[in-house]
Coordinates of C-alpha atoms (C1' of nucleotides) in Angstrom, one line a residue:
Chain A
M1 CA 0.0 0.0 0.0
P2 CA 1.3 3.4 -0.9
L3 CA 1.6 6.4 1.3
R4 CA -1.5 8.5 1.6
L5 CA -0.9 12.2 2.3
F6 CA -3.1 15.2 2.7
N7 CA -2.5 17.6 -0.3
T8 CA -3.3 21.2 0.5
L9 CA -3.8 21.8 -3.2
S10 CA -6.6 19.3 -3.7
G11 CA -7.8 19.6 -0.1
K12 CA -7.9 15.8 0.1
I13 CA -5.9 12.9 1.2
E14 CA -4.3 11.4 -1.9
E15 CA -1.9 8.6 -2.8
F16 CA 1.6 9.9 -3.0
R17 CA 3.3 8.9 -6.2
P18 CA 6.5 10.7 -7.1
L19 CA 7.1 11.7 -10.7
A20 CA 10.2 9.4 -10.9
D21 CA 9.7 5.8 -9.9
N22 CA 12.0 5.7 -7.1
Q23 CA 13.1 9.2 -6.4
V24 CA 11.3 11.9 -4.4
R25 CA 12.2 15.5 -5.0
M26 CA 11.0 17.7 -2.1
Y27 CA 11.6 21.2 -1.0
A28 CA 10.9 22.6 2.4
C29 CA 10.7 26.3 3.4
G30 CA 13.5 26.8 5.9
P31 CA 14.1 29.4 8.5
T32 CA 14.6 33.2 8.2
V33 CA 17.7 33.5 10.2
Y34 CA 17.1 36.7 12.1
D35 CA 16.7 35.0 15.5
Y36 CA 16.8 31.7 17.2
G37 CA 14.3 29.1 16.0
H38 CA 11.5 28.3 18.3
I39 CA 9.6 25.0 19.0
G40 CA 6.9 26.0 16.6
N41 CA 9.4 26.2 13.8
F42 CA 10.8 22.9 14.8
R43 CA 7.5 21.2 14.9
T44 CA 7.3 21.9 11.2
F45 CA 10.8 20.8 10.5
I46 CA 10.3 17.6 12.5
A47 CA 7.1 16.9 10.6
V48 CA 9.1 17.2 7.4
D49 CA 11.9 15.1 8.8
V50 CA 9.4 12.4 9.7
L51 CA 8.1 12.5 6.2
R52 CA 11.6 12.3 4.7
R53 CA 12.6 9.4 7.0
F54 CA 9.4 7.5 6.2
L55 CA 9.8 8.0 2.5
R56 CA 13.3 6.6 2.7
Q57 CA 12.1 3.7 4.9
S58 CA 9.6 3.0 2.2
G59 CA 12.3 2.6 -0.3
Y60 CA 12.5 6.0 -2.0
Q61 CA 15.6 7.9 -2.6
V62 CA 14.9 11.4 -1.3
R63 CA 16.3 14.6 -2.7
H64 CA 15.4 17.1 0.0
V65 CA 16.3 20.8 -0.5
M66 CA 15.7 23.5 2.0
N67 CA 16.3 27.3 1.8
I68 CA 17.9 29.5 4.3
T69 CA 16.3 32.9 4.1
D70 CA 19.2 35.2 4.9
V71 CA 17.8 38.4 3.6
D72 CA 14.5 40.1 4.5
D73 CA 13.3 43.3 6.0
K74 CA 14.1 42.4 9.6
I75 CA 17.6 41.2 8.7
I76 CA 18.3 44.4 6.8
R77 CA 17.0 46.5 9.6
N78 CA 18.8 44.5 12.4
S79 CA 22.1 44.3 10.6
A80 CA 22.0 48.0 10.0
R81 CA 21.2 48.6 13.6
D82 CA 24.1 46.5 14.7
G83 CA 26.4 48.0 12.1
V84 CA 27.3 44.7 10.6
S85 CA 26.9 43.2 7.1
V86 CA 23.9 41.1 6.3
R87 CA 26.1 38.0 6.2
Q88 CA 27.7 38.7 9.5
Y89 CA 24.4 39.2 11.1
T90 CA 22.8 36.0 9.7
A91 CA 25.8 33.7 10.2
K92 CA 25.2 33.5 13.9
Y93 CA 21.6 32.4 13.6
E94 CA 22.2 30.1 10.7
K95 CA 24.8 28.3 12.8
A96 CA 22.4 28.2 15.7
F97 CA 19.7 26.8 13.5
L98 CA 21.9 24.1 12.2
E99 CA 23.0 23.2 15.7
D100 CA 19.4 23.0 16.8
T101 CA 18.4 20.7 14.0
E102 CA 21.2 18.4 15.1
T103 CA 20.1 18.6 18.6
L104 CA 16.6 17.5 17.6
N105 CA 18.0 14.8 15.2
I106 CA 16.6 16.4 12.2
E107 CA 18.4 15.1 9.2
R108 CA 20.1 17.8 7.2
P109 CA 18.7 18.6 3.8
Q110 CA 20.6 20.1 1.0
L111 CA 20.7 23.8 1.9
V112 CA 20.5 26.8 -0.4
R113 CA 21.0 30.3 0.7
A114 CA 18.9 33.2 -0.7
T115 CA 21.9 35.5 -0.9
D116 CA 23.7 33.0 -3.0
H117 CA 21.1 33.3 -5.7
I118 CA 20.3 37.0 -6.0
Q119 CA 21.4 37.2 -9.6
H120 CA 19.2 34.2 -10.5
M121 CA 16.3 35.9 -8.9
A122 CA 16.9 39.1 -10.9
Q123 CA 17.0 37.1 -14.1
F124 CA 13.8 35.3 -13.2
I125 CA 12.1 38.6 -12.5
A126 CA 13.3 40.0 -15.8
S127 CA 11.8 37.0 -17.6
L128 CA 8.5 37.5 -15.8
E129 CA 8.4 41.1 -16.8
K130 CA 9.0 40.0 -20.4
K131 CA 6.1 37.6 -20.2
G132 CA 3.9 40.4 -18.8
F133 CA 3.5 38.9 -15.4
A134 CA 5.7 41.5 -13.7
Y135 CA 6.0 45.3 -13.8
R136 CA 8.4 47.8 -12.5
A137 CA 7.2 50.5 -10.2
E138 CA 8.4 54.1 -10.2
D139 CA 10.8 53.5 -7.3
G140 CA 12.5 50.5 -9.1
S141 CA 10.6 47.8 -7.2
Y142 CA 9.0 45.0 -9.2
Y143 CA 5.6 43.5 -8.6
F144 CA 3.8 40.4 -9.7
R145 CA 0.6 41.1 -11.6
I146 CA -1.9 38.6 -10.2
A147 CA -4.7 39.7 -12.5
K148 CA -2.6 38.0 -15.3
F149 CA -2.6 34.7 -13.4
P150 CA -6.1 33.3 -13.3
D151 CA -5.2 30.4 -11.1
Y152 CA -4.2 32.7 -8.3
G153 CA -5.8 31.5 -5.1
K154 CA -6.0 27.8 -6.0
L155 CA -3.9 26.7 -3.1
S156 CA -5.4 28.8 -0.4
K157 CA -8.9 28.5 -1.9
K158 CA -9.4 32.2 -2.2
D159 CA -11.4 33.8 -4.9
F160 CA -9.8 36.8 -6.4
A161 CA -11.9 36.7 -9.6
G162 CA -13.7 39.9 -8.6
M163 CA -10.5 41.9 -8.4
E164 CA -10.0 44.2 -11.3
D165 CA -6.6 45.0 -12.5
G166 CA -5.9 48.7 -12.2
A167 CA -8.2 49.2 -9.3
R168 CA -5.8 51.2 -7.3
V169 CA -6.1 50.7 -3.5
D170 CA -4.1 52.5 -1.0
V171 CA -2.2 54.4 -3.6
D172 CA -0.4 56.4 -1.0
E173 CA 1.1 53.3 0.6
Y174 CA 1.6 51.0 -2.4
D175 CA 3.0 51.8 -5.7
K176 CA 1.2 48.9 -7.3
D177 CA -1.5 48.4 -9.9
N178 CA -3.5 46.2 -7.5
A179 CA -3.3 46.0 -3.8
R180 CA -3.0 42.2 -4.0
D181 CA 0.1 42.4 -6.3
F182 CA 3.1 41.3 -4.3
A183 CA 6.7 42.4 -4.4
L184 CA 9.2 40.5 -6.4
W185 CA 12.0 43.0 -5.9
K186 CA 12.3 45.8 -3.5
A187 CA 14.2 48.9 -4.3
P188 CA 16.4 50.1 -1.5
K189 CA 15.5 53.0 0.7
P190 CA 18.4 55.3 1.6
G191 CA 20.9 53.5 3.8
E192 CA 19.5 50.0 3.2
A193 CA 21.6 47.1 2.0
F194 CA 21.2 46.3 -1.7
W195 CA 22.5 44.1 -4.5
E196 CA 23.5 45.4 -7.9
T197 CA 21.7 43.5 -10.7
P198 CA 20.6 43.9 -14.3
I199 CA 17.1 44.9 -13.1
G200 CA 18.5 47.5 -10.8
R201 CA 19.6 47.9 -7.2
G202 CA 17.6 46.2 -4.5
R203 CA 16.8 43.1 -2.7
P204 CA 14.5 40.2 -3.5
G205 CA 11.0 39.9 -2.2
W206 CA 10.3 37.1 0.1
H207 CA 8.6 34.6 -2.3
I208 CA 10.9 34.7 -5.2
E209 CA 13.8 32.9 -3.6
C210 CA 11.8 29.8 -3.1
S211 CA 10.6 29.7 -6.7
V212 CA 14.1 30.2 -8.1
M213 CA 16.0 27.9 -5.8
S214 CA 13.5 25.1 -5.7
M215 CA 13.2 24.9 -9.5
G216 CA 16.9 25.5 -9.8
E217 CA 17.6 22.4 -7.8
L218 CA 14.7 20.2 -8.4
G219 CA 13.4 21.1 -11.8
E220 CA 10.3 23.0 -13.1
T221 CA 7.9 20.4 -11.6
F222 CA 8.7 18.4 -8.5
D223 CA 7.0 16.2 -6.1
L224 CA 6.4 17.9 -2.8
H225 CA 6.7 21.3 -1.1
A226 CA 6.4 21.7 2.6
G227 CA 6.1 24.4 5.2
G228 CA 4.1 25.6 8.1
E229 CA 0.4 26.2 7.6
D230 CA 0.9 30.0 7.7
L231 CA 2.8 29.8 4.5
I232 CA -0.2 28.6 2.5
F233 CA -1.1 32.2 2.0
P234 CA 0.5 34.3 0.8
H235 CA 3.9 32.6 0.5
H236 CA 3.1 29.4 -1.3
E237 CA 0.3 30.9 -3.3
N238 CA 2.8 33.4 -4.6
E239 CA 5.4 30.8 -5.3
I240 CA 2.9 29.0 -7.5
A241 CA 2.0 32.2 -9.3
Q242 CA 5.6 33.1 -10.0
S243 CA 6.7 29.6 -11.0
E244 CA 3.8 28.6 -13.1
A245 CA 3.7 32.0 -14.8
M246 CA 7.3 31.4 -15.7
T247 CA 7.1 27.8 -16.9
G248 CA 3.5 27.2 -17.8
K249 CA 3.8 23.9 -16.1
P250 CA 2.5 22.6 -12.8
F251 CA 5.0 23.7 -10.1
V252 CA 4.5 21.1 -7.4
H253 CA 2.3 18.0 -7.1
F254 CA 1.9 17.8 -3.3
W255 CA 1.7 20.6 -0.9
F256 CA 2.4 19.6 2.7
H257 CA 1.6 21.9 5.6
A258 CA 2.1 21.3 9.3
R259 CA -0.3 22.8 11.7
F260 CA 0.7 25.4 14.3
L261 CA 1.2 24.3 17.9
L262 CA -0.2 25.8 21.0
V263 CA 1.9 26.3 24.2
E264 CA 0.0 25.6 27.4
G265 CA -3.2 26.0 25.5
E266 CA -2.4 29.3 24.0
K267 CA -0.9 30.6 20.9
M268 CA 2.8 30.9 21.4
S269 CA 3.9 34.5 21.6
K270 CA 6.6 36.5 23.3
S271 CA 4.1 38.7 25.1
L272 CA 2.3 35.8 26.7
G273 CA 5.7 34.5 28.0
N274 CA 5.1 31.1 26.4
F275 CA 7.7 31.5 23.7
F276 CA 10.3 28.8 23.8
T277 CA 13.3 27.8 21.8
P278 CA 14.8 24.3 22.1
R279 CA 17.7 26.0 23.9
D280 CA 15.4 27.4 26.5
L281 CA 13.9 24.0 27.1
V282 CA 17.3 22.3 27.4
L283 CA 18.4 24.9 29.9
K284 CA 15.3 24.2 31.9
G285 CA 16.4 20.6 32.1
H286 CA 14.5 18.9 29.3
K287 CA 16.2 16.4 27.1
P288 CA 16.4 16.9 23.3
S289 CA 14.9 13.5 22.9
S290 CA 11.9 14.5 25.0
I291 CA 11.3 17.6 22.9
R292 CA 11.6 15.7 19.6
Y293 CA 9.3 12.9 20.9
L294 CA 6.6 15.3 22.0
L295 CA 6.8 17.3 18.7
A296 CA 6.6 14.2 16.7
S297 CA 3.9 12.4 18.7
V298 CA 0.9 14.4 17.6
P299 CA 0.2 13.9 13.9
Y300 CA 1.3 16.9 11.9
R301 CA -2.1 18.1 10.8
N302 CA -3.5 18.2 14.4
Q303 CA -3.0 21.0 16.7
L304 CA -0.4 20.1 19.2
N305 CA -0.6 21.5 22.7
F306 CA 2.9 21.8 23.9
T307 CA 3.0 21.7 27.7
F308 CA 5.6 21.0 30.3
S309 CA 3.6 18.2 31.6
G310 CA 3.6 16.7 28.1
L311 CA 7.3 17.1 27.9
K312 CA 7.6 15.1 31.1
Q313 CA 5.3 12.4 29.8
A314 CA 7.4 12.3 26.6
A315 CA 10.5 11.8 28.6
E316 CA 8.9 8.9 30.4
S317 CA 7.8 7.3 27.1
V318 CA 11.3 7.6 25.7
E319 CA 12.7 6.1 28.9
R320 CA 10.3 3.2 28.6
L321 CA 11.5 2.4 25.1
R322 CA 15.1 2.7 26.0
T323 CA 14.7 0.5 29.0
F324 CA 13.1 -2.1 26.9
T325 CA 16.0 -2.0 24.4
L326 CA 18.4 -2.3 27.3
R327 CA 16.6 -5.3 28.6
L328 CA 16.7 -7.1 25.3
T329 CA 20.3 -6.5 24.9
T330 CA 21.5 -7.2 28.4
E331 CA 19.3 -10.0 29.7
R332 CA 20.1 -13.6 28.9
F333 CA 17.4 -15.7 27.4
P334 CA 17.4 -19.5 26.7
E335 CA 18.4 -20.8 23.3
G336 CA 15.8 -21.2 20.6
S337 CA 12.9 -19.2 19.5
G338 CA 9.3 -18.7 20.4
E339 CA 7.3 -18.3 17.3
S340 CA 5.0 -15.7 18.7
M341 CA 7.6 -13.1 19.3
S342 CA 8.7 -12.8 15.7
D343 CA 5.1 -12.7 14.7
L344 CA 4.5 -9.9 17.2
A345 CA 7.5 -8.0 15.8
K346 CA 6.2 -8.4 12.2
E347 CA 2.8 -7.3 13.2
T348 CA 4.2 -4.3 15.0
I349 CA 6.2 -3.3 12.0
E350 CA 3.2 -3.7 9.8
R351 CA 1.0 -1.6 12.1
M352 CA 3.6 1.1 12.4
R353 CA 3.9 1.2 8.6
A354 CA 0.1 1.3 8.2
G355 CA -0.1 4.2 10.6
L356 CA 2.5 6.2 8.9
Q357 CA 1.1 5.4 5.5
D358 CA -2.1 7.0 6.7
D359 CA -1.0 10.6 6.4
L360 CA 1.8 10.1 8.9
N361 CA -0.2 9.0 11.8
T362 CA 2.7 9.0 14.3
A363 CA 0.4 8.4 17.3
Q364 CA -0.7 5.1 15.8
A365 CA 2.9 4.1 15.2
Q366 CA 3.7 4.8 18.8
G367 CA 0.7 2.9 20.0
A368 CA 1.9 -0.1 18.0
I369 CA 5.4 -0.1 19.4
F370 CA 4.3 0.3 23.0
E371 CA 1.9 -2.6 22.7
M372 CA 4.8 -4.7 21.5
V373 CA 6.9 -3.6 24.4
R374 CA 4.3 -4.6 26.9
K375 CA 3.7 -8.0 25.3
A376 CA 7.4 -8.7 25.0
N377 CA 8.1 -7.6 28.5
A378 CA 5.3 -9.9 29.7
A379 CA 6.7 -12.8 27.8
A380 CA 10.1 -12.2 29.2
D381 CA 8.7 -12.0 32.7
A382 CA 6.9 -15.2 32.1
G383 CA 10.1 -16.9 31.0
Q384 CA 8.9 -17.4 27.5
M385 CA 11.4 -15.2 25.7
R386 CA 14.0 -17.0 23.7
K387 CA 17.4 -15.9 22.5
D388 CA 16.3 -15.8 18.8
D389 CA 13.3 -13.6 19.6
V390 CA 15.5 -10.7 20.5
A391 CA 16.6 -9.8 17.0
P392 CA 13.2 -9.5 15.4
L393 CA 12.0 -7.4 18.4
L394 CA 15.0 -5.2 18.2
C395 CA 14.4 -4.9 14.4
A396 CA 10.9 -3.5 15.1
V397 CA 12.4 -1.0 17.6
E398 CA 14.9 0.0 15.0
K399 CA 12.2 0.6 12.4
F400 CA 10.4 2.8 14.9
D401 CA 13.6 4.7 15.7
E402 CA 14.4 5.2 12.0
I403 CA 11.4 7.5 12.1
F404 CA 11.3 8.9 15.6
A405 CA 15.1 9.0 16.3
V406 CA 14.9 9.3 20.1
L407 CA 16.3 6.1 21.4
K408 CA 20.0 6.6 21.0
D409 CA 21.1 8.0 24.3
D410 CA 23.1 11.0 23.0
D411 CA 21.3 13.7 24.9
Q412 CA 24.2 14.7 27.1
P413 CA 26.7 16.0 24.6
K414 CA 23.9 18.0 23.0
I415 CA 22.9 19.4 26.4
Q416 CA 26.6 20.2 27.0
R417 CA 26.7 22.2 23.8
V418 CA 23.7 24.2 24.8
L419 CA 25.4 24.9 28.2
D420 CA 28.6 26.0 26.4
W421 CA 26.5 28.3 24.3
A422 CA 24.7 29.7 27.3
E423 CA 28.0 30.4 29.0
M424 CA 29.2 32.3 26.0
E425 CA 26.0 34.3 25.8
G426 CA 25.9 34.9 29.5
K427 CA 22.7 32.9 29.9
L428 CA 24.0 30.3 32.2
K429 CA 22.0 31.7 35.1
E430 CA 18.9 30.6 33.2
A431 CA 20.0 27.0 33.5
S432 CA 18.4 24.8 36.1
Q433 CA 20.5 23.3 38.8
E434 CA 19.7 19.8 37.6
V435 CA 21.1 20.5 34.1
I436 CA 24.3 21.8 35.5
A437 CA 24.6 19.0 38.0
A438 CA 24.0 16.4 35.3
A439 CA 26.5 18.0 33.0
N440 CA 29.1 17.9 35.8
T441 CA 28.6 14.2 36.4
Q442 CA 29.3 13.5 32.7
Q443 CA 32.9 13.7 33.8
L444 CA 32.5 10.2 35.2
S445 CA 33.6 8.0 32.3
D446 CA 32.0 4.7 31.3
A447 CA 35.1 2.9 32.5
K448 CA 34.9 4.5 35.9
V449 CA 31.2 3.7 36.2
E450 CA 31.9 0.0 35.3
K451 CA 34.6 -0.1 37.9
K452 CA 32.2 1.1 40.6
I453 CA 29.5 -1.3 39.4
S454 CA 31.8 -4.3 39.7
E455 CA 32.8 -3.1 43.1
M456 CA 29.2 -2.9 44.0
E457 CA 28.5 -6.4 42.6
Q458 CA 31.3 -7.8 44.7
A459 CA 29.8 -6.2 47.8
R460 CA 26.4 -7.6 46.9
R461 CA 27.8 -11.1 46.5
A462 CA 29.4 -10.8 49.9
R463 CA 26.0 -9.6 51.1
N464 CA 27.5 -6.4 52.3
F465 CA 24.4 -4.5 51.3
K466 CA 25.4 -1.5 53.3
H467 CA 28.5 -1.0 51.1
S468 CA 26.7 -1.9 47.8
D469 CA 23.9 0.5 48.6
A470 CA 26.4 3.3 49.4
I471 CA 28.0 2.8 45.9
R472 CA 24.6 2.8 44.3
A473 CA 23.6 5.9 46.0
E474 CA 26.9 7.5 45.0
L475 CA 26.4 6.6 41.4
N476 CA 22.8 7.7 41.6
A477 CA 23.9 11.1 42.8
A478 CA 26.2 11.3 39.8
G479 CA 23.3 10.7 37.5
I480 CA 23.8 7.0 37.0
V481 CA 20.8 4.7 37.4
V482 CA 21.7 1.2 38.5
E483 CA 19.3 -1.6 38.1
I484 CA 19.9 -5.1 39.6
T485 CA 18.6 -7.9 37.5
K486 CA 19.0 -11.6 37.7
D487 CA 21.8 -11.3 35.1
G488 CA 23.7 -8.8 37.1
A489 CA 23.7 -5.0 37.4
R490 CA 23.0 -2.8 34.4
W491 CA 23.2 0.9 34.3
R492 CA 22.3 4.0 32.3
R493 CA 22.7 7.7 32.6
K494 CA 19.7 9.7 33.7
Chain B
rG1 C1' -17.5 38.6 7.4
rG2 C1' -15.0 34.7 3.9
rC3 C1' -12.4 29.9 3.9
rG4 C1' -10.6 25.8 6.9
rC5 C1' -9.5 22.5 11.3
rG6 C1' -10.8 20.5 15.9
rG7 C1' -13.7 19.4 20.7
rU8 C1' -12.5 11.4 23.2
rA9 C1' -11.0 9.6 30.6
rC10 C1' -7.0 13.3 35.7
rC11 C1' -3.3 14.9 31.5
rC12 C1' -1.5 13.8 26.3
rA13 C1' -3.6 11.2 22.3
rA14 C1' -5.3 7.2 18.3
rG15 C1' -9.7 5.1 16.3
rU16 C1' -14.4 2.8 14.5
rG17 C1' -21.7 2.5 11.7
rG18 C1' -22.2 -2.5 16.2
rU19 C1' -20.7 0.1 22.3
rA20 C1' -13.6 2.9 23.0
rA21 C1' -5.4 1.9 20.7
rG22 C1' -1.3 3.7 23.2
rG23 C1' 1.6 6.8 26.7
rG24 C1' 1.8 9.5 31.3
rA25 C1' -0.3 10.1 36.3
rG26 C1' -3.2 7.7 40.5
rA27 C1' -4.6 3.2 43.4
rG28 C1' -3.9 -2.0 44.7
rG29 C1' -0.8 -6.4 43.8
rU30 C1' 3.5 -9.7 42.1
rC31 C1' 8.8 -9.8 42.0
rU32 C1' 13.0 -8.0 45.2
rG33 C1' 17.9 -7.9 51.0
rC34 C1' 16.4 -2.9 49.6
rA35 C1' 15.7 -0.2 45.3
rA36 C1' 15.0 0.2 40.2
rA37 C1' 12.9 -2.0 36.1
rA38 C1' 9.1 -5.1 34.6
rC39 C1' 4.4 -7.5 34.8
rC40 C1' -0.9 -8.0 36.5
rU41 C1' -5.5 -5.6 38.1
rU42 C1' -7.9 -1.0 38.3
rU43 C1' -9.4 4.5 36.5
rA44 C1' -14.6 7.0 29.8
rU45 C1' -22.7 3.1 30.7
rA46 C1' -19.2 6.5 27.2
rC47 C1' -16.4 10.2 22.8
rG48 C1' -18.9 19.3 23.3
rU49 C1' -24.7 20.1 23.3
rC50 C1' -29.4 19.2 20.9
rG51 C1' -31.9 17.0 17.0
rG52 C1' -32.1 13.6 12.4
rU53 C1' -30.9 9.1 9.4
rU54 C1' -30.3 3.9 11.0
rC55 C1' -31.9 -2.4 13.8
rG56 C1' -27.8 0.3 16.0
rA57 C1' -23.8 6.6 16.0
rU58 C1' -18.8 8.5 19.5
rU59 C1' -18.2 7.4 14.2
rC60 C1' -23.0 9.9 8.8
rC61 C1' -26.3 14.6 8.3
rG62 C1' -28.1 19.4 10.4
rA63 C1' -28.2 23.2 14.1
rC64 C1' -25.9 25.3 18.2
rC65 C1' -21.9 26.1 21.8
rC66 C1' -16.6 26.3 22.6
rG67 C1' -11.3 26.4 21.0
rC68 C1' -7.8 27.3 17.0
rG69 C1' -5.8 28.8 12.1
rC70 C1' -5.4 31.8 7.4
rC71 C1' -7.4 36.3 5.0
rU72 C1' 0.1 40.3 2.6
rC73 C1' 5.9 38.7 4.6
rC74 C1' 4.5 34.6 12.0
rA75 C1' 6.6 27.5 11.1

RNA sequence: GGCGCGGUACCCAAGUGGUAAGGGAGAGGUCUGCAAAACCUUUAUACGUCGGUUCGAUUCCGACCCGCGCCUCCA
């Protein structure tokens, strides 16, 4: 069964079939690097990441391109305010963004920067003008003439048919033929940064970069274009207008949009004080894996209410899966195999796939894996687990993690990087005591921990529980959880 | 106002025309030197409200209430 995805363009769930048999070409709108990315941004990027990972798991080769918007009004304004070049200003936030995607295990797409393609954009605009879809305003700005593009509004389902070309609205404010016409190119105001191009001095409008760079990398028609739901209009609508006006061909087959999230039941905003970046959350003591898990656990088209209680629950869920994996890999089971476990694993893989194929129903996939965990634990407790059952069960867990990417216990180095950054930025005081304490205990190497553990085991064998408990308490204080099992002690970092 | 999405237990969250996955939290229990982990039992006469269709609706239709999004640069 093929993947079924909601396509904003048709407003329906459709079978996803790429143009080329085996290859998917997708483009995702990336960040505008004028500030740190927040969890709302990352919800979208994680949704796209889940899509990308699932496509690959389904056997497609994925060509995934993402833009970095490193020029816009805010960037121009802020860089001028700080007295630095546009590139100097954006470099910091671009770096931060890439670090954050790593922190959240978002696979890196091929990146394209807007400022690397200014000349291409200028050429593109010149061609649009030649074709009659663009015009130059008195100040040297260029606008797209939407009255020339009858399909305008087909993505956002807006009806612009009644709009007459030439009906001037707000003439004082806009130097355009029609208020709905949007800027392709902005002439510089005095003191503003600009690029020198054949169509004059200025900077690109917001939408043009995505048309130029996506088609430049992926061709005139490609499979899928993704972004947050707010981009449906005007951004993606305008991309369609520019691109299809240019080529006369369909621009994109599938439009994929992730829904906005709420934070503690309210729209995230700085004024409400519920505005968080992944860095904020890490400093508050939340693991990157918890953040990713929570952001991925609600299907992308549903509103996700991001709460601190939810973050805690996510952490517990991840812990449960990690503990299960640890159990399978450390416990000794009798030789042989019990037929039911490999069936269970197969069933689970099938259910996860079915869920994800159904418009990326991540919640269903999670339900499937947890049901397997419970059943497998029960079997192990009942002494019915066999040595050969382990591999298929682990395989199912692996399939799960190919999509969710939360099981590898690599939170600590990422947390450390955030701490290092906080120190440099003078934000270390915002870090919780727990985070700092946990980071300090990372000094304890695996070898040292192992040594302590074997000392503890010796004490236990001698039934010197006072001593063994003391060691366990000491390790615990250092962020190491020790669990005694019938096959000996096993440990993990908190 | 136009267009669209949603309202499921203490919290998060799937799902179905025939009476509710999963996770977290709570309670009780098993195991254990003690912990931890794990397992078992338990927590929705019921899926916003009111009508309608139907043998039967939480699931389909209608109205209403509530929440949310977009309607020019916010993912």
